[in-house]
Structure formats: structure tokens, C-alpha cells
Coordinates of C-alpha atoms in Angstrom, one line a residue:
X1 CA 140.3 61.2 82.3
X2 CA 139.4 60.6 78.3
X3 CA 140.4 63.0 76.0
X4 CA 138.5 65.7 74.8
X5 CA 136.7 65.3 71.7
X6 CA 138.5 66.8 68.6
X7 CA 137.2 70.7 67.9
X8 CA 136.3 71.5 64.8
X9 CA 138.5 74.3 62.4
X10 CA 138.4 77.6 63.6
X11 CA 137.2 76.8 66.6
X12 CA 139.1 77.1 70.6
X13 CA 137.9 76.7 73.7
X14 CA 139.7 78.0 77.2
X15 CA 138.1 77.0 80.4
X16 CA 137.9 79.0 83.7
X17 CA 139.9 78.2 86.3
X18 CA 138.5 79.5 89.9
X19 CA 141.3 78.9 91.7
X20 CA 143.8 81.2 89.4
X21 CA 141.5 83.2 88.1
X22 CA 142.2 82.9 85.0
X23 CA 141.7 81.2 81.9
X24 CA 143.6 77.9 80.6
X25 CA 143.0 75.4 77.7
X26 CA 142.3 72.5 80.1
X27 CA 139.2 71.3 80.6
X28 CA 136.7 68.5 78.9
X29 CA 133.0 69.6 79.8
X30 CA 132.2 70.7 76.7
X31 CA 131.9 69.2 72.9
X32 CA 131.6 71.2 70.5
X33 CA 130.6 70.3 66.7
X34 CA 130.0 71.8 63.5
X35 CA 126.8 71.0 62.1
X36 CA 126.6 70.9 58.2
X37 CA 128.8 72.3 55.6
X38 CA 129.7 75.9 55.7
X39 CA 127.7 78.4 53.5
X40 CA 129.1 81.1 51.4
X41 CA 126.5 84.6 52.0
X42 CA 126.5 86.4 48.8
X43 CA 126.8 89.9 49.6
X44 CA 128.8 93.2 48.7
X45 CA 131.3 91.1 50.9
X46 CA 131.0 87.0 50.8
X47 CA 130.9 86.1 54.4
X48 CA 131.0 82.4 55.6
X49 CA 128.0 81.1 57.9
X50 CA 129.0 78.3 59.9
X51 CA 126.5 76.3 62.8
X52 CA 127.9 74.3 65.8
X53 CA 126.1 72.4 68.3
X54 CA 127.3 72.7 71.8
X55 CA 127.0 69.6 74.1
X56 CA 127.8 70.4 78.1
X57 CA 129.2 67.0 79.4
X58 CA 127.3 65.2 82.5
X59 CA 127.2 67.7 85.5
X60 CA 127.5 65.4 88.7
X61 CA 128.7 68.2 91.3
X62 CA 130.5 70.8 92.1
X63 CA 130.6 75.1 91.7
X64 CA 129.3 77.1 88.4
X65 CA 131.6 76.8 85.9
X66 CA 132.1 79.0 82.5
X67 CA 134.1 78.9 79.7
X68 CA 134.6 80.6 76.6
X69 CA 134.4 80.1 73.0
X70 CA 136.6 81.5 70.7
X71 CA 135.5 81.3 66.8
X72 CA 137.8 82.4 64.0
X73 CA 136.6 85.1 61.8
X74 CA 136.7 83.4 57.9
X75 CA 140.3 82.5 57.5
X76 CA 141.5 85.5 59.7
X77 CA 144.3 83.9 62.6
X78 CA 143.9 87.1 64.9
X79 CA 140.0 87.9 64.8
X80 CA 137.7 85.6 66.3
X81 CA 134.2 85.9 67.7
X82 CA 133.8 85.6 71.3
X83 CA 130.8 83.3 73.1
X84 CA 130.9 83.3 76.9
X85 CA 129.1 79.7 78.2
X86 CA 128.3 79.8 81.8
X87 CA 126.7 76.3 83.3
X88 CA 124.9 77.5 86.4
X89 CA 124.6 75.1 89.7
X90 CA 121.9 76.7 92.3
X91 CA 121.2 74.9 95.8
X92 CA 118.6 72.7 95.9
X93 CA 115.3 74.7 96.2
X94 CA 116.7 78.1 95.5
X95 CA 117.9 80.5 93.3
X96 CA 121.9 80.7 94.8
X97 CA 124.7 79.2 93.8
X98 CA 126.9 77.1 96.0
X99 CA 130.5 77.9 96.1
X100 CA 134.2 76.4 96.8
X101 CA 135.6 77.8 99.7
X102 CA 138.6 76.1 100.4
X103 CA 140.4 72.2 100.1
X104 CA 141.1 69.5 101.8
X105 CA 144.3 67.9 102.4
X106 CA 143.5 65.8 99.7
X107 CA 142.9 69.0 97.6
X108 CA 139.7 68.3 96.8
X109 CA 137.2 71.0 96.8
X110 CA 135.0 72.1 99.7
X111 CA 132.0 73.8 98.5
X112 CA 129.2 75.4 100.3
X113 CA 125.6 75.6 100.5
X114 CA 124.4 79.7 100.0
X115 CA 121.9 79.8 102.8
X116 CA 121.5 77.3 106.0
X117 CA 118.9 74.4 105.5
X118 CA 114.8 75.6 105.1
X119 CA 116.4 79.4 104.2
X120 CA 115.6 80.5 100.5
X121 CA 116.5 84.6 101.2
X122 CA 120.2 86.1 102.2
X123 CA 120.8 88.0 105.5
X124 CA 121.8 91.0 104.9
X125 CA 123.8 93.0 107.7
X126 CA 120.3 95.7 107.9
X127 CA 118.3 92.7 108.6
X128 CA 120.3 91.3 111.7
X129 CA 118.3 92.0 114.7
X130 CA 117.2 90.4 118.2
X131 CA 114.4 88.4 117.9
X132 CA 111.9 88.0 120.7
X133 CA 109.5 85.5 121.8
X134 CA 106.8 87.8 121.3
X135 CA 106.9 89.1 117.7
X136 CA 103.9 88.9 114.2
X137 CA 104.0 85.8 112.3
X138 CA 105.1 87.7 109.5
X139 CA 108.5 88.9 111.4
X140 CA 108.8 85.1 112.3
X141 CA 108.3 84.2 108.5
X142 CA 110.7 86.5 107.3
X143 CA 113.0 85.8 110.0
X144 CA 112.9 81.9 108.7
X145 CA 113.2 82.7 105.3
X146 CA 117.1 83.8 106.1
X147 CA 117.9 81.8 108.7
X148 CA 116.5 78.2 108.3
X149 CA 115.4 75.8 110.6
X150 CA 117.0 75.0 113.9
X151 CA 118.3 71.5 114.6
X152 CA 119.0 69.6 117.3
X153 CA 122.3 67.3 117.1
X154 CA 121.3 64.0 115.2
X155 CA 117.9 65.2 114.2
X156 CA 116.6 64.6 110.8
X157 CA 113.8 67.6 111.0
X158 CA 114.0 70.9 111.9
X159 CA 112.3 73.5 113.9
X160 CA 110.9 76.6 112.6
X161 CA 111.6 78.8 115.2
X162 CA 108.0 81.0 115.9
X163 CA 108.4 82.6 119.3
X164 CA 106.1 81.5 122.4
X165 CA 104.0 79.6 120.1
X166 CA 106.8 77.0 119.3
X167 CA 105.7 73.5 119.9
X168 CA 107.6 72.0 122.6
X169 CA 107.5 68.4 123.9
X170 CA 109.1 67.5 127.5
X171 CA 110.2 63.8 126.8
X172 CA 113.1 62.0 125.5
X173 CA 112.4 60.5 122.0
X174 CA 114.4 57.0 119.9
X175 CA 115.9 57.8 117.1
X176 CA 113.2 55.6 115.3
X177 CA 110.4 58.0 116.3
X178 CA 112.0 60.9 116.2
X179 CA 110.7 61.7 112.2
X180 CA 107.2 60.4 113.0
X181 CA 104.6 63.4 112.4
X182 CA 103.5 63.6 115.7
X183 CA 107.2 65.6 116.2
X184 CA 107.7 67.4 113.2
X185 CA 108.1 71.0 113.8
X186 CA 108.1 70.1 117.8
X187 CA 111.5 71.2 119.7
X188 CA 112.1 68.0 122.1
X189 CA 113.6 69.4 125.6
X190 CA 114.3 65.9 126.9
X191 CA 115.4 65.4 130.7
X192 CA 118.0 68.3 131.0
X193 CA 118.4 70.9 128.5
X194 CA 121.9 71.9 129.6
X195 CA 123.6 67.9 130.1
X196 CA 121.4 65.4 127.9
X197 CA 120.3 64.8 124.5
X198 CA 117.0 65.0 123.2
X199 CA 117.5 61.3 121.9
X200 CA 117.0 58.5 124.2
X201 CA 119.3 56.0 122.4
X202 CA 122.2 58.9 121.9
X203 CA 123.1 57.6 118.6
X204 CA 126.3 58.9 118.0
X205 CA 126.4 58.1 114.0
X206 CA 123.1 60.3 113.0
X207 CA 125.1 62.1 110.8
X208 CA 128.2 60.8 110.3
X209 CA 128.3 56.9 109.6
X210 CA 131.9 57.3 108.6
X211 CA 134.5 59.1 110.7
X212 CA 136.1 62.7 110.3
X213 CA 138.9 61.3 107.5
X214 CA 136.3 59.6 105.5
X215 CA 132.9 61.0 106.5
X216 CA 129.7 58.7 105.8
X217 CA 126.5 60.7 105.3
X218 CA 124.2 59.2 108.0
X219 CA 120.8 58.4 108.3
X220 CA 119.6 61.5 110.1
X221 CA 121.6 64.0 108.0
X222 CA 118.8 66.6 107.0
X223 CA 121.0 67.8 104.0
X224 CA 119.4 67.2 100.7
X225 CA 120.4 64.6 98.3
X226 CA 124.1 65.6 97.5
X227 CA 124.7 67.2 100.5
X228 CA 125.7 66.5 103.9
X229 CA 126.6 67.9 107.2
X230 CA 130.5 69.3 107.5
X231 CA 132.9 67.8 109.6
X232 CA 135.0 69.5 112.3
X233 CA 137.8 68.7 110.4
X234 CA 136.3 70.4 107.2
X235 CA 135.2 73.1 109.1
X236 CA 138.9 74.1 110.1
X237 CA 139.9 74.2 106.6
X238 CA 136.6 76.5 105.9
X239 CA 136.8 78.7 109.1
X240 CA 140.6 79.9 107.6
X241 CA 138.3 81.8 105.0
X242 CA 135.4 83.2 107.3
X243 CA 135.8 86.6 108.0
X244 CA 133.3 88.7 110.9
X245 CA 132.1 92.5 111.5
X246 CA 130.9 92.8 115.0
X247 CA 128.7 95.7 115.2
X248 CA 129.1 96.9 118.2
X249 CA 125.5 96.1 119.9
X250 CA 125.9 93.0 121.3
X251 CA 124.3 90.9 119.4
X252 CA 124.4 92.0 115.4
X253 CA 127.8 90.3 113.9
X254 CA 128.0 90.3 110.2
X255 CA 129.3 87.2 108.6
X256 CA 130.6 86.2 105.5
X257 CA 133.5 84.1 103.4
X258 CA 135.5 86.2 102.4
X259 CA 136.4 86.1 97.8
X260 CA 132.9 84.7 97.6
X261 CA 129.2 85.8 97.7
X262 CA 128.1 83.2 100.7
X263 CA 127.2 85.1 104.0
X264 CA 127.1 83.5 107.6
X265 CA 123.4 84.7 109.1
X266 CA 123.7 85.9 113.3
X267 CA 121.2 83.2 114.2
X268 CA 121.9 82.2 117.5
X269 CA 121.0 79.2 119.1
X270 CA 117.3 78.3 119.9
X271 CA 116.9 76.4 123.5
X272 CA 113.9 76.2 126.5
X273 CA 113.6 75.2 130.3
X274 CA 110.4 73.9 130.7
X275 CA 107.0 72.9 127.8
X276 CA 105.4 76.2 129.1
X277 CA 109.0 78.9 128.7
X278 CA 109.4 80.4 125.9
X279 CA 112.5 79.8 123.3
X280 CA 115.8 82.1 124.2
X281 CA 117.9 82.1 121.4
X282 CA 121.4 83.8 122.1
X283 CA 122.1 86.1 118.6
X284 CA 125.4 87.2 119.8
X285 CA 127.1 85.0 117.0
X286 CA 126.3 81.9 114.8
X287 CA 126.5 78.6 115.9
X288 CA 127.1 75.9 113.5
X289 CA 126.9 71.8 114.1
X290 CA 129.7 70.0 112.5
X291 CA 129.0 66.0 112.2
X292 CA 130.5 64.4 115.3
X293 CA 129.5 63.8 118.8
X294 CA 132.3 63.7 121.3
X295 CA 130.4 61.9 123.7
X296 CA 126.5 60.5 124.4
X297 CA 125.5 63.5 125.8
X298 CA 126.9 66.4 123.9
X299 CA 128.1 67.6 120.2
X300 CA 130.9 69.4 118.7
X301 CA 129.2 72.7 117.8
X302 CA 131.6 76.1 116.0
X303 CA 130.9 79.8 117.4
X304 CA 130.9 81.3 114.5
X305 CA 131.7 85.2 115.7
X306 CA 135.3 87.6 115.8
X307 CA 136.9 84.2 118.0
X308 CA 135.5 81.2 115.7
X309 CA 136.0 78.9 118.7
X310 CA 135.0 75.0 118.2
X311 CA 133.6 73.5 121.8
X312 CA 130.8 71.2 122.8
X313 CA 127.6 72.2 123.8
X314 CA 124.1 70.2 124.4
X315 CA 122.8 67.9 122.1
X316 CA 119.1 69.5 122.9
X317 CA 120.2 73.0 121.7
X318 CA 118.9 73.6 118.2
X319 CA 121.2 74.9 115.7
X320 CA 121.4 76.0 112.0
X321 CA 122.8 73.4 109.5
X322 CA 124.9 74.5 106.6
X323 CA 125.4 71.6 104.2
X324 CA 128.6 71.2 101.6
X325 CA 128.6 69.2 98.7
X326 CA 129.3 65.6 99.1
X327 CA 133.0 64.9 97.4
X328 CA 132.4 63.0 93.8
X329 CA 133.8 59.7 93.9
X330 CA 137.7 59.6 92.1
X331 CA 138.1 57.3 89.1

């Protein structure tokens, strides 16, 4: 790491650190200068006028980050004025920022999408509810607007979940095909929705091209540039930190992380029988891909609810996707 540019007289900067809480001197993303001479203000009192120019160094990932300025007043040691800088990070086609939940062995940083993929709103506990196959487009819209798109394991598009009149195809589809217009939006039930994928090459490296040590982001991963599905093995550090509220009603569990703003929406899983059946989603909890297939035929999918159980479940099922940040290369 260079060292940071010299700060100019009178001038400190402390750094936030989001793991202590607290502040510390550490920290490079910011260069600070003083921009001409300083100017004497002729007044009842002289006062001194001075200018800087703040530069906030090449942002390439990570969380929000904020520091704080502290500029002596005239030649005083012990009075200073005080300029808060926040450098804000929002999720790729929203409003929310992303957020470190936990580490990795390595003790890099995992850090989390706010909403799953195609969501732009937050679920709030009022708003979790069992949603049926017959409800108004705008229930549906809203509904999609906090939950996302539903994806199948190894899928690069999503489904938009809209009740009975959710386009469903009965055939098994390549890899290859599978983005072609013809299916986008279009659940694919393939031969067996219980045993097979909807894939008919069963890829297994969609969307991990690495493995769970050193995960790959693969050609299918429908995270946006940045981003990429977790791993299972990421997902154990993460689940340490989720904590659940079951309401009581069978189906409405509240889910969040816990020392941050990010909240886990009761989705459920989307799934159908036959071309003419309608979706069933199960709300009971949220269920959450992680990267890896075990085997040709089904994924490694987490139940997010009061047990946070990891199994394998049907490739055909369609899921919501929450992406973390991709790790930033060491130097």
C-alpha cells in the first residue's frame, strides 16, 4: 500500500473503521490539499480563510465508507472545525447500500447485496403475506418489486413470478438456448419437476467456474457486473449473522442480518406440475441458491427460516438470488 499523500498544516484526517466502530488515523482514500495561500479577513477580529480541495481516491468495491475532517481553528491546538465525508456505494439499480456482513477465513470482507436480484423496494414484516395464483397485476408488481425474480439453478434469466398467467414451457432446454428471447420470462418444467433439471446438458459450472475456495463467477451468474452468486461455503460464514422472527402463522418469518440494515424477504420457492397448473410457491421461509451443484440433477439450496438448514433440492425449482460483492484482487 503507498503512503498517503502529505496533509497540509492544520489539517487531520481519522477514518472509520466498521469493524470497531470507531475512528482511527489509518486509512488512504482521501487527499486532501490546500488550494492558494491563506487570506487574512479584516474584521473587528482578523480571521484566517483557508480553501482545500478534497480528492476521494479510486472506489473499486466494497461498503460505504466515511471519514472525518478535522481543521484547526487559526493557530488554536484544541479547536478545530469538524467536516463529516461520507462516500456512498448503492447496489446496482437502486437506491440501497450494500453492506459487510461477515469474513472469510482469509478475512476478507463478505458484503451483501440489499435486496435479491430484479427487487428495487425492502420487505417489510407488514408486507409478508401468502401469495396466490390468483391475485391483480398490481399485487404481483408490488410483490416483485420486494422480492425479485425467481431463478432456476444455472439460469442466467429470471422469472417474474405473476400467478396463473406465468409462462411455462414443458421441455428441457441447452444451456446455449436457454437466454434466447423465446424463454425469457418462461419458467422451464423440464421432464420431472421433483428429480431433473430444467437444463438438458446439466452444466454444473453455470455459476461457479472455480470451486468453493476460489469461486469463478460463471457464465450464467445473473448477478450484475461486480457481483456474483455466494458460495455454500460463504454462506456459512454469513448465516452466523442471520437472525429470524417467525410469526406464528405458518408462513410469515421475518428475516434480517442482524447490526446491519439488510433484510431477508419470506419468498418461498416458485415450482409447477404440468404447462397448464398453476405456480405453488411454499412462503414458509426463504430459500436461497448458493453456487454449486452437488450432482447433475440437483443444487445446493439454504432454508433460510428459525433452523437455516443447507440441503439439495431440484434444479427446476426457482429461487431468489442474493448476490455479494466479488472480492478485489490483493496487490
Amino acid at each position: 500500500m503507498k503512503r498517503p499523500a502529505p496533509l497540509p498544516p492544520g489539517v487531520r484526517v481519522k477514518y472509520y473503521d466498521n469493524h470497531t466502530d470507531s475512528w482511527t488515523t489509518k486509512g488512504d482514500w482521501l487527499t486532501i490539499e490546500q488550494v492558494g495561500s491563506t487570506e487574512i479577513v479584516t474584521k473587528a477580529t482578523p480571521t484566517y480563510k483557508n480553501s482545500y480541495q478534497v480528492t476521494f481516491n479510486k472506489f473499486d468495491g466494497g461498503a460505504t465508507r466515511k471519514a472525518m475532517l478535522l481543521i484547526h481553528n487559526g493557530g488554536s491546538e484544541v479547536e478545530c472545525d469538524t467536516i463529516l465525508v461520507r462516500h456512498v456505494v448503492t447496489y446496482p439499480g437502486t437506491d440501497f447500500e450494500p453492506e459487510a456482513v461477515a469474513k472469510r477465513e482469509d478475512g476478507s470482507d463478505i458484503i451483501v447485496a440489499p435486496m435479491n436480484i430484479g427487487a428495487t423496494k425492502v420487505m417489510e414484516e407488514k408486507d409478508i403475506k401468502l401469495i396466490s395464483s390468483k391475485e391483480t397485476d398490481e399485487i404481483y408488481q408490488d410483490y416483485f418489486e420486494k422480492v425479485g425474480y425467481y431463478f432456476q439453478w444455472g439460469r442466467k434469466t429470471g422469472v417474474k413470478y405473476t400467478g396463473q398467467s406465468t409462462k411455462i414451457t414443458q421441455e428441457t432446454v441447452s444451456t446455449s438456448d436457454e437466454n434466447k428471447e423465446e424463454y425469457q420470462n418462461t419458467y422451464i418444467l423440464g421432464s420431472d419437476p421433483e428429480s431433473y433439471s430444467w437444463s438438458s446438458d446439466n452444466d454444473p459450472y453455470l455459476w461457479n467456474a472455480g470451486t468453493e475456495e476460489n469461486p469463478i463467477k460463471g457464465k450464467n451468474d445473473p448477478c450484475p457486473p461486480g457481483w456474483r452468486i455466494v458460495t455454500k461455503k460463504e454462506f456459512e460464514r454469513i448465516k452466523e449473522q442471520v437472525v429470524s422472527d417467525n410469526r406464528g402463522d405458518g408462513f410469515g418469518i421475518s428475516t434480517s442480518i442482524k447490526d446491519t440494515k439488510i433484510k431477508l424477504p419470506a419468498a418461498g420457492l416458485m415450482l409447477a406440475y404440468s404447462e397448464s397448473q398453476s405456480m405453488i410457491q411454499y412462503q414458509g421461509k426463504l430459500y436461497w441458491f448458493t453456487s454449486l451443484s452437488k450432482d447433475e440433477n440437483r443444487a445446493t439450496s439454504v432454508t433460510i427460516g428459525e433452523s437455516k438448514s443447507i440441503g439439495d433440492i431440484s434444479k427446476s425449482f426457482g429461487i431468489p438470488v442474493r448476490c455479494i460483492q466479488e472480492q478485489i484482487p490483493s496487490l
